[in-house]
Protein backbone atom coordinates (compact mmCIF):
# COMPACT_ATOMS: atom_id res chain seq x y z
CA MET A 1 0.00 0.00 0.00
CA PHE A 2 1.08 3.59 -0.57
CA LYS A 3 2.09 5.66 2.42
CA ALA A 4 1.84 9.39 3.13
CA LYS A 5 5.59 9.74 2.58
CA ASP A 6 5.14 8.55 -1.00
CA GLY A 7 3.83 12.02 -1.83
CA THR A 8 7.39 13.26 -1.32
CA LEU A 9 8.58 10.68 -3.83
CA PHE A 10 6.15 11.91 -6.46
CA SER A 11 7.37 15.47 -5.84
CA LEU A 12 10.95 14.24 -6.30
CA PHE A 13 9.90 12.54 -9.53
CA ALA A 14 8.32 15.73 -10.88
CA LEU A 15 11.36 17.76 -9.86
CA GLY A 16 13.72 15.38 -11.66
CA VAL A 17 11.73 15.55 -14.90
CA ALA A 18 11.43 19.35 -14.66
CA VAL A 19 15.18 19.83 -14.11
CA ASP A 20 15.97 17.51 -17.02
CA GLN A 21 13.64 19.35 -19.40
CA LEU A 22 14.86 22.77 -18.23
CA THR A 23 18.52 21.88 -18.74
CA LYS A 24 17.75 20.52 -22.20
CA PHE A 25 15.96 23.78 -23.01
CA LEU A 26 19.00 25.77 -21.86
CA GLY A 27 21.38 23.38 -23.62
CA GLU A 28 19.80 24.28 -26.96
CA ARG A 29 20.61 27.94 -26.38
CA ILE A 30 23.92 27.91 -24.52
CA GLN A 31 27.28 26.55 -25.62
CA GLY A 32 30.56 26.45 -23.72
CA ARG A 33 32.29 24.45 -21.01
CA LEU A 34 30.77 22.87 -17.91
CA GLY A 35 33.52 21.20 -15.90
CA PRO A 36 34.79 18.17 -17.83
CA PHE A 37 31.90 18.50 -20.28
CA SER A 38 31.42 20.73 -23.26
CA VAL A 39 27.88 21.96 -23.90
CA GLU A 40 26.82 21.13 -27.43
CA MET A 41 23.35 20.01 -28.53
CA HIS A 42 23.14 16.57 -30.12
CA HIS A 43 19.90 14.87 -31.23
CA ASN A 44 19.79 11.11 -30.70
CA PRO A 45 17.04 9.42 -32.76
CA GLY A 46 17.56 5.93 -31.28
CA ILE A 47 15.91 4.40 -28.25
CA PHE A 48 19.01 3.12 -26.51
CA LEU A 49 22.54 3.19 -27.92
CA GLN A 50 21.13 4.07 -31.37
CA TRP A 51 18.74 1.10 -31.30
CA LEU A 52 15.91 1.60 -33.87
CA ALA A 53 17.61 4.82 -34.97
CA THR A 54 17.01 3.95 -38.63
CA GLU A 55 13.36 2.96 -38.16
CA SER A 56 10.37 5.26 -38.55
CA SER A 57 9.69 7.81 -35.83
CA LEU A 58 6.21 6.33 -35.31
CA LEU A 59 7.65 2.89 -34.54
CA ARG A 60 10.13 4.42 -32.08
CA VAL A 61 7.40 6.38 -30.33
CA VAL A 62 5.12 3.33 -30.01
CA SER A 63 8.02 1.17 -28.76
CA VAL A 64 9.00 3.74 -26.14
CA ALA A 65 5.39 4.17 -24.98
CA CYS A 66 4.94 0.39 -24.54
CA PHE A 67 8.27 0.00 -22.74
CA TYR A 68 7.49 2.95 -20.47
CA GLY A 69 4.15 1.40 -19.50
CA PHE A 70 5.97 -1.77 -18.48
CA ILE A 71 8.45 0.25 -16.41
CA LEU A 72 5.58 2.06 -14.67
CA PHE A 73 4.01 -1.27 -13.73
CA ILE A 74 7.28 -2.48 -12.21
CA TYR A 75 7.81 0.83 -10.38
CA PHE A 76 4.42 0.93 -8.67
CA SER A 77 4.64 -2.79 -7.88
CA LEU A 78 7.99 -2.34 -6.14
CA LEU A 79 6.85 0.85 -4.42
CA SER A 80 3.87 -1.00 -3.00
CA ALA A 81 6.03 -3.92 -1.86
CA LEU A 82 8.64 -1.86 0.01
CA SER A 83 8.13 -0.91 3.65
CA LEU A 84 8.74 2.44 5.34
CA ARG A 85 12.28 1.57 6.38
CA HIS A 86 13.28 1.11 2.73
CA GLN A 87 12.93 4.81 1.93
CA GLN A 88 16.39 4.96 0.34
CA THR A 89 15.38 2.26 -2.13
CA LYS A 90 12.19 4.13 -2.96
CA VAL A 91 14.17 7.30 -3.64
CA ALA A 92 16.53 5.39 -5.94
CA LEU A 93 13.60 3.85 -7.85
CA THR A 94 11.94 7.26 -8.17
CA LEU A 95 15.11 8.86 -9.54
CA PHE A 96 15.44 5.99 -12.01
CA LEU A 97 11.83 6.44 -13.18
CA SER A 98 12.38 10.20 -13.39
CA SER A 99 15.42 9.71 -15.64
CA ILE A 100 13.52 7.36 -17.95
CA THR A 101 10.57 9.76 -18.05
CA GLY A 102 12.77 12.71 -18.98
CA ASN A 103 14.10 10.92 -22.06
CA ALA A 104 10.70 9.34 -22.84
CA VAL A 105 9.14 12.82 -22.99
CA ASP A 106 11.72 13.74 -25.63
CA ARG A 107 11.20 10.60 -27.68
CA ILE A 108 7.42 10.75 -27.61
CA GLY A 109 7.21 14.51 -28.12
CA ASN A 110 10.08 15.05 -30.58
CA GLY A 111 10.92 11.57 -31.83
CA GLU A 112 14.50 11.95 -30.53
CA VAL A 113 16.44 12.65 -27.34
CA ARG A 114 18.29 15.91 -26.73
CA ASP A 115 21.82 15.33 -25.42
CA PHE A 116 23.84 18.45 -24.65
CA LEU A 117 26.69 17.27 -22.41
CA VAL A 118 29.68 16.06 -24.43
CA LEU A 119 32.57 14.23 -22.79
CA ARG A 120 35.69 13.48 -24.80
CA ILE A 121 37.77 10.46 -23.74
CA ALA A 122 40.77 9.89 -26.00
CA ASP A 123 39.33 10.05 -29.51
CA ARG A 124 35.76 9.12 -28.55
CA LEU A 125 32.84 11.42 -27.80
CA PHE A 126 30.14 10.51 -25.30
CA TYR A 127 26.82 12.39 -25.29
CA ALA A 128 24.59 12.64 -22.24
CA ASN A 129 22.02 14.77 -20.45
CA VAL A 130 20.79 15.24 -16.88
CA ALA A 131 18.42 12.27 -17.21
CA ASP A 132 21.35 10.01 -18.08
CA ILE A 133 23.29 11.22 -15.04
CA LEU A 134 20.26 10.65 -12.81
CA MET A 135 19.98 7.13 -14.18
CA TRP A 136 23.54 6.21 -13.24
CA VAL A 137 23.19 7.82 -9.81
CA SER A 138 19.94 5.93 -9.15
CA LEU A 139 21.50 2.64 -10.26
CA ALA A 140 24.37 3.20 -7.82
CA LEU A 141 21.86 3.90 -5.04
CA LEU A 142 19.91 0.75 -5.93
CA VAL A 143 23.04 -1.37 -5.71
CA ALA A 144 23.89 0.20 -2.34
CA SER A 145 20.33 -0.36 -1.09
CA ALA A 146 20.36 -3.98 -2.22
CA TRP A 147 23.49 -4.50 -0.13
CA ILE A 148 22.27 -2.57 2.93
CA TYR A 149 18.86 -4.29 3.01
CA ARG A 150 20.01 -7.64 1.65
CA ARG A 151 18.58 -9.51 4.66
CA ASP A 152 15.18 -7.91 4.06
CA PHE A 153 15.15 -8.47 0.30
CA PHE A 154 16.68 -11.96 0.40
CA PRO A 155 15.71 -13.45 3.79
CA GLU A 156 17.01 -16.89 4.64
CA LYS A 157 13.78 -17.90 6.37
CA ASN A 158 10.53 -16.68 4.85
CA SER A 159 7.74 -19.18 4.32
CA ARG A 160 5.83 -16.75 2.11
CA ILE A 161 8.63 -16.74 -0.46
CA LYS A 162 9.11 -20.50 -0.51
CA HIS A 163 5.45 -21.58 -0.27
CA VAL A 164 2.04 -20.57 -1.58
CA LEU A 165 -0.12 -20.34 1.54
CA SER A 166 -3.57 -20.56 -0.10
CA ARG A 167 -3.20 -22.22 -3.48
CA SER A 168 -6.82 -22.08 -4.63
CA TYR A 169 -7.15 -18.37 -3.82
CA GLN A 170 -3.70 -17.22 -4.92
CA TYR A 171 -3.52 -19.23 -8.14
CA ALA A 172 -7.05 -18.15 -9.11
CA TRP A 173 -6.21 -14.50 -8.45
CA SER A 174 -2.96 -14.80 -10.38
CA ALA A 175 -4.74 -16.42 -13.35
CA LYS A 176 -7.35 -13.64 -13.46
CA VAL A 177 -4.68 -10.92 -13.47
CA ALA A 178 -2.63 -12.69 -16.15
CA LEU A 179 -5.71 -13.26 -18.33
CA ALA A 180 -6.77 -9.62 -18.06
CA SER A 181 -3.24 -8.53 -18.94
CA PHE A 182 -2.99 -10.84 -21.95
CA CYS A 183 -6.44 -9.91 -23.30
CA SER A 184 -5.62 -6.21 -23.02
CA PHE A 185 -2.32 -6.77 -24.81
CA VAL A 186 -3.95 -8.76 -27.63
CA THR A 187 -6.56 -6.03 -28.09
CA LEU A 188 -3.87 -3.36 -28.40
CA MET A 189 -1.86 -5.58 -30.74
CA LEU A 190 -4.85 -6.03 -33.06
CA PHE A 191 -5.22 -2.26 -33.35
CA SER A 192 -1.46 -1.95 -33.95
CA VAL A 193 -1.51 -4.60 -36.69
CA THR A 194 -4.36 -2.80 -38.40
CA TYR A 195 -2.64 0.58 -38.12
CA PHE A 196 0.75 -0.62 -39.34
CA HIS A 197 -0.83 -2.83 -42.03
CA ALA A 198 1.44 -5.60 -40.79
CA ALA A 199 -1.04 -8.50 -40.72
CA GLU A 200 0.95 -10.24 -43.46
CA ASP A 201 4.18 -9.93 -41.48
CA PHE A 202 4.30 -13.07 -39.33
CA ARG A 203 7.34 -11.81 -37.38
CA PHE A 204 5.42 -8.76 -36.18
CA ILE A 205 2.57 -10.90 -34.84
CA ALA A 206 4.89 -13.57 -33.40
CA TRP A 207 7.00 -11.06 -31.49
CA GLY A 208 3.85 -9.36 -30.25
CA LEU A 209 2.52 -12.64 -28.86
CA VAL A 210 5.89 -13.44 -27.25
CA ILE A 211 5.96 -10.06 -25.52
CA GLY A 212 2.34 -10.47 -24.43
CA ILE A 213 2.99 -13.92 -22.95
CA PHE A 214 6.12 -12.67 -21.16
CA PHE A 215 4.32 -9.69 -19.65
CA SER A 216 1.34 -11.86 -18.62
CA ALA A 217 3.69 -14.34 -16.92
CA PHE A 218 5.40 -11.47 -15.11
CA THR A 219 2.07 -10.06 -13.88
CA ALA A 220 1.00 -13.54 -12.76
CA PHE A 221 4.17 -13.89 -10.70
CA ALA A 222 3.70 -10.41 -9.24
CA ALA A 223 0.07 -11.21 -8.40
CA ILE A 224 1.10 -14.31 -6.44
CA ARG A 225 3.71 -12.34 -4.51
CA PHE A 226 1.33 -9.50 -3.66
CA SER A 227 -1.51 -11.88 -2.76
CA HIS A 228 0.72 -13.11 0.10
CA ARG A 229 -0.29 -9.97 1.97
CA SER A 230 -3.93 -11.01 1.94
CA ALA A 231 -3.59 -14.79 2.08
CA GLY A 232 -0.79 -14.58 4.64
CA ALA A 233 -2.87 -12.44 6.99
CA LEU A 234 -5.83 -14.83 6.80
CA TYR A 235 -3.56 -17.84 7.23
CA ALA A 236 -1.89 -16.31 10.30
CA PHE A 237 -5.29 -15.46 11.83
CA GLU A 238 -6.56 -18.99 11.20
CA LYS A 239 -3.55 -20.54 12.94
CA TYR A 240 -3.82 -18.06 15.82
CA VAL A 241 -7.48 -18.93 16.45
CA GLU A 242 -6.65 -22.64 16.38
CA LYS A 243 -3.97 -22.10 19.03
CA LEU A 244 -6.38 -20.03 21.12
CA LEU A 245 -8.98 -22.79 21.04
CA GLU A 246 -6.36 -25.37 22.00
CA GLY A 247 -4.96 -23.15 24.75
CA LYS A 248 -1.49 -23.22 23.23
CA THR A 249 -0.85 -19.48 23.11
CA ASN A 250 -1.38 -16.42 25.25
CA GLU A 251 0.49 -14.03 22.97
CA PRO A 252 -1.27 -11.10 21.25
CA PHE A 253 -1.93 -11.46 17.54
CA SER A 254 0.13 -9.39 15.10
CA LEU A 255 0.55 -9.05 11.35
CA ARG A 256 3.50 -8.12 9.18
CA GLU A 257 4.00 -4.49 8.31
CA ASN A 258 2.52 -4.61 4.79
CA ASP A 259 -0.19 -7.21 5.40
CA GLU A 260 -3.79 -6.55 4.46
CA HIS A 261 -6.84 -7.18 6.71
CA ARG A 262 -5.58 -5.04 9.58
CA GLN A 263 -9.06 -5.36 11.14
CA LEU A 264 -8.10 -8.87 12.22
CA VAL A 265 -5.75 -7.49 14.90
CA PRO A 266 -8.45 -5.89 17.12
CA LEU A 267 -10.73 -8.87 16.43
CA ALA A 268 -8.04 -11.26 17.64
CA LYS A 269 -7.55 -9.07 20.71
CA LYS A 270 -11.26 -9.37 21.55
CA LEU A 271 -11.18 -13.14 21.05
CA ARG A 272 -8.14 -13.47 23.29
CA ALA A 273 -9.78 -11.36 26.01
CA HIS A 274 -12.98 -13.42 25.71
CA PHE A 275 -11.12 -16.72 26.03
CA ILE A 276 -9.18 -15.45 29.05
CA GLN A 277 -12.43 -14.29 30.67
CA LYS A 278 -14.06 -17.69 30.06
CA GLY A 279 -11.05 -19.44 31.49
CA ILE A 280 -10.12 -21.13 28.23
CA GLN A 281 -6.71 -19.46 28.26
CA ARG A 282 -4.26 -19.88 31.06
């Protein structure tokens, strides 16, 4: 779930995009030196490292838009999964999304990316912009966060990672999400095939189906992971009630930080008090 502090992250995201666009605007009008860089506007038509640079601008725009939608899905999924103590990781993810958005705005709006920072190393020239710098900074922060919180991200003992707690519920939920994702993708692909007049191109359709299946499988996996918050809470409550009835526990009931069904905590407290009053609990 999203927290109140996530509003600060969205402000950071907007600030990163605004600074990137402002510096690109100034880079088109100012030339000179900026530390080790020289300021000189360069237009990059490719998506990444000149990829698809020779293809039509429409194809590049559509490709970037689809890829950006996938990145957004991953971002909000990770943001929802992280707890409050992982604020550094959230900041790194937000900076990474901000850097991608800055360049995506260029590609979708202009069909090319504006690079204005030129670094010469030996006989080679490297072009960059503020979004590129933000991307490398955010990647460094993500690596540092993965190391700092490695025990949280990769716990040695976590039954929810190794097991599916409620197979019928979690698999059914995962299948519904994957089916909705795949049907939406096929619908968009049919419109794309019609628009590009590529129905006779088997490679276009085949690659579209491969991407759709991959994305659906990814959403199914994500759905299972996120359903742990709901299924895990119900499973924990079920086991707690069983122990109360058997008189095997006198501990208060608690849930994990990101679990759903928080209303079970006060309900368990009432049950525990009732059992103690009736003499069922020692």
